[in-house]
mmCIF file of N, CA and C in Angstrom:
data_model
loop_
_atom_site.group_PDB
_atom_site.id
_atom_site.type_symbol
_atom_site.label_atom_id
_atom_site.label_comp_id
_atom_site.label_asym_id
_atom_site.label_seq_id
_atom_site.Cartn_x
_atom_site.Cartn_y
_atom_site.Cartn_z
ATOM 1 N N MET A 18 -85.574 116.610 37.449
ATOM 2 C CA MET A 18 -84.894 116.420 39.359
ATOM 3 C C MET A 18 -84.668 114.898 39.583
ATOM 4 N N ILE A 19 -85.230 114.757 39.814
ATOM 5 C CA ILE A 19 -84.832 113.901 40.726
ATOM 6 C C ILE A 19 -85.240 111.834 40.694
ATOM 7 N N LYS A 20 -85.290 112.147 39.123
ATOM 8 C CA LYS A 20 -84.496 110.712 38.177
ATOM 9 C C LYS A 20 -82.662 110.548 38.922
ATOM 10 N N GLN A 21 -83.328 112.460 38.435
ATOM 11 C CA GLN A 21 -81.479 112.383 38.203
ATOM 12 C C GLN A 21 -80.204 111.720 40.144
ATOM 13 N N GLU A 22 -81.041 112.159 40.780
ATOM 14 C CA GLU A 22 -81.049 112.258 41.991
ATOM 15 C C GLU A 22 -80.959 111.102 42.366
ATOM 16 N N GLN A 23 -81.505 110.252 41.819
ATOM 17 C CA GLN A 23 -82.003 109.218 42.539
ATOM 18 C C GLN A 23 -81.067 107.950 41.584
ATOM 19 N N SER A 24 -80.327 108.070 40.550
ATOM 20 C CA SER A 24 -79.442 107.751 38.998
ATOM 21 C C SER A 24 -77.880 108.132 40.552
ATOM 22 N N GLU A 25 -77.949 108.720 40.609
ATOM 23 C CA GLU A 25 -76.156 109.109 41.562
ATOM 24 C C GLU A 25 -75.889 108.990 42.594
ATOM 25 N N THR A 26 -77.821 108.969 43.196
ATOM 26 C CA THR A 26 -77.411 107.730 44.507
ATOM 27 C C THR A 26 -77.016 106.147 44.156
ATOM 28 N N GLN A 27 -77.722 105.784 42.829
ATOM 29 C CA GLN A 27 -77.174 104.734 42.830
ATOM 30 C C GLN A 27 -76.376 104.380 42.397
ATOM 31 N N GLU A 28 -75.537 105.100 41.206
ATOM 32 C CA GLU A 28 -74.576 105.463 40.777
ATOM 33 C C GLU A 28 -73.242 105.061 42.110
ATOM 34 N N GLU A 29 -73.701 106.042 42.852
ATOM 35 C CA GLU A 29 -72.173 106.019 44.519
ATOM 36 C C GLU A 29 -73.287 104.692 44.470
ATOM 37 N N THR A 30 -73.672 104.092 45.141
ATOM 38 C CA THR A 30 -73.647 102.883 45.831
ATOM 39 C C THR A 30 -72.864 100.994 45.449
ATOM 40 N N ASN A 31 -72.662 101.419 43.665
ATOM 41 C CA ASN A 31 -72.456 100.776 42.477
ATOM 42 C C ASN A 31 -70.933 100.670 43.358
ATOM 43 N N ASN A 32 -70.326 102.296 43.124
ATOM 44 C CA ASN A 32 -69.259 102.941 43.350
ATOM 45 C C ASN A 32 -68.662 101.923 45.306
ATOM 46 N N GLU A 33 -69.619 102.036 46.107
ATOM 47 C CA GLU A 33 -69.141 102.100 46.889
ATOM 48 C C GLU A 33 -69.247 100.378 47.573
ATOM 49 N N ALA A 34 -70.301 99.160 45.944
ATOM 50 C CA ALA A 34 -70.935 97.737 46.692
ATOM 51 C C ALA A 34 -68.599 97.364 45.682
ATOM 52 N N ASP A 35 -68.339 98.310 44.690
ATOM 53 C CA ASP A 35 -66.649 97.829 43.570
ATOM 54 C C ASP A 35 -65.792 98.027 44.689
ATOM 55 N N ILE A 36 -66.431 99.161 45.867
ATOM 56 C CA ILE A 36 -63.982 99.081 47.300
ATOM 57 C C ILE A 36 -64.577 98.050 47.950
ATOM 58 N N LYS A 37 -65.780 98.043 48.115
ATOM 59 C CA LYS A 37 -65.567 97.003 49.678
ATOM 60 C C LYS A 37 -65.120 95.720 48.372
ATOM 61 N N GLY A 38 -65.256 95.075 47.628
ATOM 62 C CA GLY A 38 -64.916 94.149 47.042
ATOM 63 C C GLY A 38 -65.419 92.747 47.408
ATOM 64 N N PRO A 39 -65.537 91.255 46.862
ATOM 65 C CA PRO A 39 -66.376 89.885 46.660
ATOM 66 C C PRO A 39 -66.635 90.444 48.284
ATOM 67 N N VAL A 40 -68.623 89.467 48.347
ATOM 68 C CA VAL A 40 -68.428 88.888 49.572
ATOM 69 C C VAL A 40 -68.107 87.731 50.451
ATOM 70 N N ALA A 41 -67.494 87.720 51.823
ATOM 71 C CA ALA A 41 -66.851 86.921 51.822
ATOM 72 C C ALA A 41 -68.083 86.100 52.133
ATOM 73 N N GLY A 42 -67.925 84.577 53.293
ATOM 74 C CA GLY A 42 -68.547 83.524 53.809
ATOM 75 C C GLY A 42 -69.031 83.034 53.094
ATOM 76 N N LEU A 43 -67.853 82.563 51.255
ATOM 77 C CA LEU A 43 -68.311 81.617 50.739
ATOM 78 C C LEU A 43 -67.244 80.505 51.360
ATOM 79 N N PRO A 44 -67.072 79.185 51.416
ATOM 80 C CA PRO A 44 -66.527 78.491 51.832
ATOM 81 C C PRO A 44 -65.087 78.447 50.429
ATOM 82 N N ASN A 45 -63.788 77.906 51.139
ATOM 83 C CA ASN A 45 -63.485 77.460 50.004
ATOM 84 C C ASN A 45 -63.583 76.356 50.023
ATOM 85 N N PRO A 46 -63.851 75.722 48.763
ATOM 86 C CA PRO A 46 -63.510 74.079 48.738
ATOM 87 C C PRO A 46 -62.691 73.953 49.320
ATOM 88 N N ALA A 47 -61.847 73.172 48.885
ATOM 89 C CA ALA A 47 -59.790 73.122 49.118
ATOM 90 C C ALA A 47 -60.558 73.147 50.694
ATOM 91 N N SER A 48 -60.740 73.380 51.537
ATOM 92 C CA SER A 48 -60.388 74.005 52.852
ATOM 93 C C SER A 48 -61.094 72.971 53.634
ATOM 94 N N LYS A 49 -62.981 72.612 52.216
ATOM 95 C CA LYS A 49 -64.534 72.206 52.956
ATOM 96 C C LYS A 49 -64.096 70.625 52.635
ATOM 97 N N TYR A 50 -63.315 70.078 51.159
ATOM 98 C CA TYR A 50 -63.227 69.243 51.135
ATOM 99 C C TYR A 50 -62.626 68.097 51.878
ATOM 100 N N CYS A 51 -60.889 69.008 52.824
ATOM 101 C CA CYS A 51 -61.062 68.488 54.122
ATOM 102 C C CYS A 51 -61.529 68.710 55.246
ATOM 103 N N VAL A 52 -62.319 69.035 55.147
ATOM 104 C CA VAL A 52 -62.819 68.387 56.425
ATOM 105 C C VAL A 52 -64.192 67.408 56.560
ATOM 106 N N ASP A 53 -64.142 67.537 55.081
ATOM 107 C CA ASP A 53 -64.694 66.893 54.653
ATOM 108 C C ASP A 53 -64.952 64.803 54.568
ATOM 109 N N GLN A 54 -63.662 65.677 54.652
ATOM 110 C CA GLN A 54 -62.283 64.086 54.634
ATOM 111 C C GLN A 54 -62.248 62.934 56.312
ATOM 112 N N GLY A 55 -62.278 63.942 56.896
ATOM 113 C CA GLY A 55 -62.574 63.919 58.092
ATOM 114 C C GLY A 55 -61.140 64.683 59.109
ATOM 115 N N GLY A 56 -59.809 65.487 57.892
ATOM 116 C CA GLY A 56 -59.029 66.182 58.050
ATOM 117 C C GLY A 56 -59.539 67.357 58.682
ATOM 118 N N GLU A 57 -58.678 67.813 59.330
ATOM 119 C CA GLU A 57 -58.586 69.862 60.180
ATOM 120 C C GLU A 57 -58.228 71.242 58.998
ATOM 121 N N SER A 58 -59.317 71.904 58.480
ATOM 122 C CA SER A 58 -58.536 72.997 57.805
ATOM 123 C C SER A 58 -58.038 73.887 58.888
ATOM 124 N N ILE A 59 -56.977 73.156 58.556
ATOM 125 C CA ILE A 59 -55.005 75.249 59.430
ATOM 126 C C ILE A 59 -54.591 76.223 58.909
ATOM 127 N N ILE A 60 -54.002 76.778 59.404
ATOM 128 C CA ILE A 60 -53.999 77.580 57.910
ATOM 129 C C ILE A 60 -52.228 77.907 59.224
ATOM 130 N N VAL A 61 -51.866 77.758 58.572
ATOM 131 C CA VAL A 61 -49.792 78.171 58.582
ATOM 132 C C VAL A 61 -49.487 79.280 58.279
ATOM 133 N N LYS A 62 -48.259 80.152 58.335
ATOM 134 C CA LYS A 62 -47.648 80.754 58.146
ATOM 135 C C LYS A 62 -46.165 80.358 57.430
ATOM 136 N N ASP A 63 -46.388 80.446 56.461
ATOM 137 C CA ASP A 63 -44.188 80.378 55.775
ATOM 138 C C ASP A 63 -42.940 81.341 56.889
ATOM 139 N N GLN A 64 -41.817 80.696 56.031
ATOM 140 C CA GLN A 64 -41.193 82.056 56.417
ATOM 141 C C GLN A 64 -40.877 83.494 56.787
ATOM 142 N N ASN A 65 -41.717 84.064 55.504
ATOM 143 C CA ASN A 65 -42.070 85.173 55.107
ATOM 144 C C ASN A 65 -43.118 85.815 55.892
ATOM 145 N N GLY A 66 -43.925 85.013 56.709
ATOM 146 C CA GLY A 66 -45.513 85.546 56.913
ATOM 147 C C GLY A 66 -46.670 85.409 56.219
ATOM 148 N N ASN A 67 -46.904 84.513 54.727
ATOM 149 C CA ASN A 67 -46.690 84.186 54.439
ATOM 150 C C ASN A 67 -49.129 83.477 55.040
ATOM 151 N N GLU A 68 -50.036 83.024 54.704
ATOM 152 C CA GLU A 68 -50.536 82.160 54.991
ATOM 153 C C GLU A 68 -50.732 81.384 54.176
ATOM 154 N N ILE A 69 -51.332 80.165 54.712
ATOM 155 C CA ILE A 69 -51.252 79.242 53.514
ATOM 156 C C ILE A 69 -52.647 77.671 54.302
ATOM 157 N N GLY A 70 -52.978 78.067 53.604
ATOM 158 C CA GLY A 70 -54.107 76.530 53.364
ATOM 159 C C GLY A 70 -53.675 74.986 53.649
ATOM 160 N N LYS A 71 -53.412 74.882 55.437
ATOM 161 C CA LYS A 71 -53.138 73.351 55.439
ATOM 162 C C LYS A 71 -54.235 72.038 55.735
ATOM 163 N N CYS A 72 -53.978 70.790 55.218
ATOM 164 C CA CYS A 72 -55.391 70.223 56.030
ATOM 165 C C CYS A 72 -54.290 69.073 56.427
ATOM 166 N N LYS A 73 -54.552 68.576 57.985
ATOM 167 C CA LYS A 73 -53.914 67.943 58.997
ATOM 168 C C LYS A 73 -55.193 67.080 58.830
ATOM 169 N N LEU A 74 -54.769 65.270 58.619
ATOM 170 C CA LEU A 74 -54.716 64.140 58.423
ATOM 171 C C LEU A 74 -54.988 64.241 59.042
ATOM 172 N N LYS A 75 -55.961 62.849 58.978
ATOM 173 C CA LYS A 75 -56.290 61.489 60.195
ATOM 174 C C LYS A 75 -55.071 60.581 60.990
ATOM 175 N N ASN A 76 -54.191 61.625 60.166
ATOM 176 C CA ASN A 76 -53.054 60.771 61.197
ATOM 177 C C ASN A 76 -51.587 62.074 61.068
ATOM 178 N N GLY A 77 -52.449 62.887 60.741
ATOM 179 C CA GLY A 77 -50.729 63.837 61.867
ATOM 180 C C GLY A 77 -50.397 64.986 60.948
ATOM 181 N N LYS A 78 -50.388 63.659 59.177
ATOM 182 C CA LYS A 78 -49.973 64.614 58.976
ATOM 183 C C LYS A 78 -50.384 66.097 58.227
ATOM 184 N N GLU A 79 -49.669 67.370 57.870
ATOM 185 C CA GLU A 79 -49.951 68.084 57.073
ATOM 186 C C GLU A 79 -50.098 68.533 56.019
ATOM 187 N N VAL A 80 -50.097 68.856 54.812
ATOM 188 C CA VAL A 80 -50.898 67.784 53.149
ATOM 189 C C VAL A 80 -50.912 70.443 52.748
ATOM 190 N N ASP A 81 -50.391 70.880 51.893
ATOM 191 C CA ASP A 81 -51.235 71.818 51.019
ATOM 192 C C ASP A 81 -52.743 70.827 50.961
ATOM 193 N N GLU A 82 -53.833 71.583 51.267
ATOM 194 C CA GLU A 82 -54.913 72.243 51.123
ATOM 195 C C GLU A 82 -55.493 72.045 49.321
ATOM 196 N N TRP A 83 -54.835 73.004 49.013
ATOM 197 C CA TRP A 83 -55.418 72.849 46.761
ATOM 198 C C TRP A 83 -55.019 71.737 46.627
ATOM 199 N N GLU A 84 -53.464 70.983 45.987
ATOM 200 C CA GLU A 84 -52.954 69.889 46.262
ATOM 201 C C GLU A 84 -53.394 68.734 47.196
ATOM 202 N N TYR A 85 -54.219 68.255 47.495
ATOM 203 C CA TYR A 85 -54.394 67.509 48.496
ATOM 204 C C TYR A 85 -55.919 67.671 47.834
ATOM 205 N N TYR A 86 -56.495 68.549 47.450
ATOM 206 C CA TYR A 86 -57.797 68.692 46.787
ATOM 207 C C TYR A 86 -58.351 68.100 45.501
ATOM 208 N N ARG A 87 -56.729 68.661 44.527
ATOM 209 C CA ARG A 87 -56.633 68.568 43.042
ATOM 210 C C ARG A 87 -56.645 66.843 42.841
ATOM 211 N N GLN A 88 -55.316 65.811 43.928
ATOM 212 C CA GLN A 88 -55.309 64.806 43.637
ATOM 213 C C GLN A 88 -56.906 64.212 43.698
ATOM 214 N N ASN A 89 -57.250 64.181 44.507
ATOM 215 C CA ASN A 89 -58.021 63.554 45.585
ATOM 216 C C ASN A 89 -59.726 63.147 45.237
ATOM 217 N N ASN A 90 -60.395 65.200 44.994
ATOM 218 C CA ASN A 90 -61.160 65.238 45.192
ATOM 219 C C ASN A 90 -61.489 65.067 43.025
ATOM 220 N N LYS A 91 -62.439 64.044 43.748
ATOM 221 C CA LYS A 91 -62.706 63.071 41.887
ATOM 222 C C LYS A 91 -64.281 63.550 41.227
ATOM 223 N N SER A 92 -65.350 64.345 41.571
ATOM 224 C CA SER A 92 -65.687 65.667 41.450
ATOM 225 C C SER A 92 -65.070 66.578 40.203
ATOM 226 N N GLU A 93 -63.874 66.680 40.226
ATOM 227 C CA GLU A 93 -63.398 67.937 39.722
ATOM 228 C C GLU A 93 -62.522 67.269 38.294
ATOM 229 N N LYS A 94 -62.761 66.594 37.946
ATOM 230 C CA LYS A 94 -61.839 65.088 37.409
ATOM 231 C C LYS A 94 -62.497 64.760 36.026
#
């Protein structure tokens, strides 16, 4: 009987983990790259209210973080 209770408890724990989704706290590689290059990672909203990651470069220009990352990060190629 104890073994069955442990199994049910483990199953409940697994189901709770599935509901919660992925663990937060891992840095966005594009955001990290932006900051590592001396930029500032910012979040802006488009006309539909969607959040978009931008990299504000030293010269003040704002570019899409992922485009900047893909075009300039040589370790990804």
